[in-house]
Tab-separated table of C-alpha atoms in Angstrom:
chain	number	residue	atom	x	y	z
F	29	MET	CA	0.631	-2.091	-16.768
F	30	PHE	CA	-2.164	-0.415	-14.813
F	31	LEU	CA	-4.714	-2.227	-12.652
F	32	ASP	CA	-7.680	-0.245	-11.333
F	33	LEU	CA	-10.201	-2.174	-9.298
F	34	SER	CA	-11.431	0.823	-7.314
F	35	LEU	CA	-15.070	1.509	-6.439
F	36	ASN	CA	-16.207	-2.107	-6.893
F	37	LYS	CA	-17.234	-3.179	-3.362
F	38	LEU	CA	-14.755	-6.053	-3.601
F	39	THR	CA	-14.275	-8.006	-0.342
F	40	GLY	CA	-11.722	-10.380	1.098
F	41	GLU	CA	-7.967	-10.315	1.192
F	42	ILE	CA	-5.740	-9.255	-1.714
F	43	LEU	CA	-4.904	-12.297	-3.775
F	44	GLU	CA	-1.333	-13.575	-3.853
F	45	THR	CA	-1.604	-13.857	-7.660
F	46	PHE	CA	-1.169	-10.091	-7.836
F	47	SER	CA	2.481	-10.764	-6.932
F	48	GLU	CA	3.026	-12.124	-10.452
F	49	LEU	CA	2.322	-8.715	-12.042
F	50	LYS	CA	5.982	-7.714	-12.326
F	51	ASN	CA	5.262	-4.917	-14.864
F	52	LEU	CA	2.566	-3.319	-12.707
F	53	LYS	CA	3.111	0.453	-12.321
F	54	LEU	CA	-0.261	1.493	-10.838
F	55	LEU	CA	-2.448	-0.480	-8.420
F	56	ASN	CA	-5.729	1.182	-7.461
F	57	LEU	CA	-7.847	-0.734	-4.945
F	58	PHE	CA	-9.455	2.194	-3.175
F	59	LYS	CA	-13.064	2.304	-1.927
F	60	ASN	CA	-13.599	-1.443	-1.689
F	61	LYS	CA	-14.046	-3.703	1.321
F	62	PHE	CA	-10.727	-5.508	1.351
F	63	TYR	CA	-9.508	-6.579	4.797
F	64	GLY	CA	-6.558	-8.194	6.493
F	65	ARG	CA	-2.974	-7.236	5.855
F	66	ILE	CA	-1.598	-5.289	2.950
F	67	PRO	CA	0.511	-8.174	1.569
F	68	GLU	CA	4.297	-8.152	1.725
F	69	PHE	CA	4.493	-8.748	-2.008
F	70	THR	CA	3.299	-5.186	-2.645
F	71	GLY	CA	6.761	-4.047	-1.594
F	72	ASP	CA	8.431	-6.583	-3.872
F	73	LEU	CA	6.721	-5.461	-7.076
F	74	PRO	CA	9.699	-3.980	-8.945
F	75	ASN	CA	7.897	-1.286	-10.950
F	76	VAL	CA	5.043	-0.046	-8.775
F	77	GLU	CA	4.927	3.744	-8.763
F	78	ILE	CA	1.404	4.366	-7.508
F	79	LEU	CA	-0.362	2.363	-4.793
F	80	GLN	CA	-3.784	3.548	-3.679
F	81	VAL	CA	-5.612	1.379	-1.180
F	82	TRP	CA	-7.535	4.016	0.780
F	83	GLU	CA	-11.010	3.406	2.277
F	84	ASN	CA	-10.791	-0.314	2.822
F	85	ASN	CA	-10.571	-2.293	6.073
F	86	PHE	CA	-6.893	-3.182	6.055
F	87	THR	CA	-5.405	-3.881	9.474
F	88	PHE	CA	-2.017	-4.608	11.002
F	89	TYR	CA	1.169	-2.884	9.770
F	90	LEU	CA	2.369	-1.494	6.483
F	91	PRO	CA	4.746	-3.988	4.865
F	92	LYS	CA	8.329	-3.237	5.922
F	93	ASN	CA	9.571	-3.606	2.359
F	94	LEU	CA	7.108	-1.072	0.931
F	95	GLY	CA	9.134	1.472	-1.050
F	96	ARG	CA	12.248	-0.640	-1.386
F	97	ASN	CA	11.955	-0.779	-5.153
F	98	GLY	CA	12.971	2.919	-5.158
F	99	LYS	CA	10.255	3.758	-7.691
F	100	LEU	CA	7.268	4.469	-5.428
F	101	LEU	CA	5.887	7.951	-6.168
F	102	ASP	CA	2.447	7.978	-4.592
F	103	LEU	CA	1.117	5.992	-1.622
F	104	ASP	CA	-2.347	6.492	-0.183
F	105	VAL	CA	-3.485	4.194	2.650
F	106	ALA	CA	-5.898	6.621	4.298
F	107	ASN	CA	-9.056	5.487	6.091
F	108	ASN	CA	-8.064	1.960	6.979
F	109	ASN	CA	-7.303	0.395	10.361
F	110	LEU	CA	-3.498	0.255	10.024
F	111	THR	CA	-1.276	0.391	13.097
F	112	GLY	CA	2.384	0.334	14.053
F	113	LEU	CA	5.409	2.177	12.814
F	114	ILE	CA	5.783	3.658	9.341
F	115	PRO	CA	8.484	1.648	7.523
F	116	ARG	CA	11.909	3.303	7.296
F	117	ASP	CA	12.365	2.248	3.669
F	118	LEU	CA	9.222	3.992	2.568
F	119	CYS	CA	11.129	7.011	1.290
F	120	LYS	CA	14.091	5.022	-0.004
F	121	GLY	CA	15.247	6.347	-3.360
F	122	GLY	CA	13.871	9.813	-2.647
F	123	ARG	CA	11.156	9.613	-5.314
F	124	LEU	CA	8.107	9.589	-3.031
F	125	ARG	CA	6.063	12.716	-3.725
F	126	THR	CA	2.692	11.894	-2.123
F	127	LEU	CA	2.204	10.056	1.153
F	128	ILE	CA	-1.288	9.976	2.693
F	129	LEU	CA	-1.606	8.114	5.966
F	130	LYS	CA	-4.573	9.828	7.662
F	131	GLU	CA	-7.376	8.046	9.545
F	132	ASN	CA	-5.263	5.123	10.734
F	133	SER	CA	-3.562	4.371	14.071
F	134	PHE	CA	0.110	4.687	13.288
F	135	VAL	CA	2.565	5.313	16.104
F	136	GLY	CA	5.992	6.911	16.218
F	137	PRO	CA	9.124	5.709	17.990
F	138	SER	CA	9.266	6.330	21.718
F	139	ARG	CA	11.803	8.867	22.913
């Protein structure tokens, strides 16, 4: 299943009902006006391979469970207002081929 809601000027937070889309492989939400957190359930979707949420107004951290399904291939969260550490499990499974994090405020571990 593919869900592409990009380029629609949608606003608000991502609905929790998206968590019911267990067969979802691609979720495109780029170039909208979503805000708030990227929900934890995005990391629990068992089949997501491509997640593109660039150019929104997401804040806070990336979900810690993002990438745990071991199937994530492409992740683009560029041009949001995300902060914090990049989750350790993001590359779990070794399948990640594209990771775009630019234009956010991520930090690395202190030495």
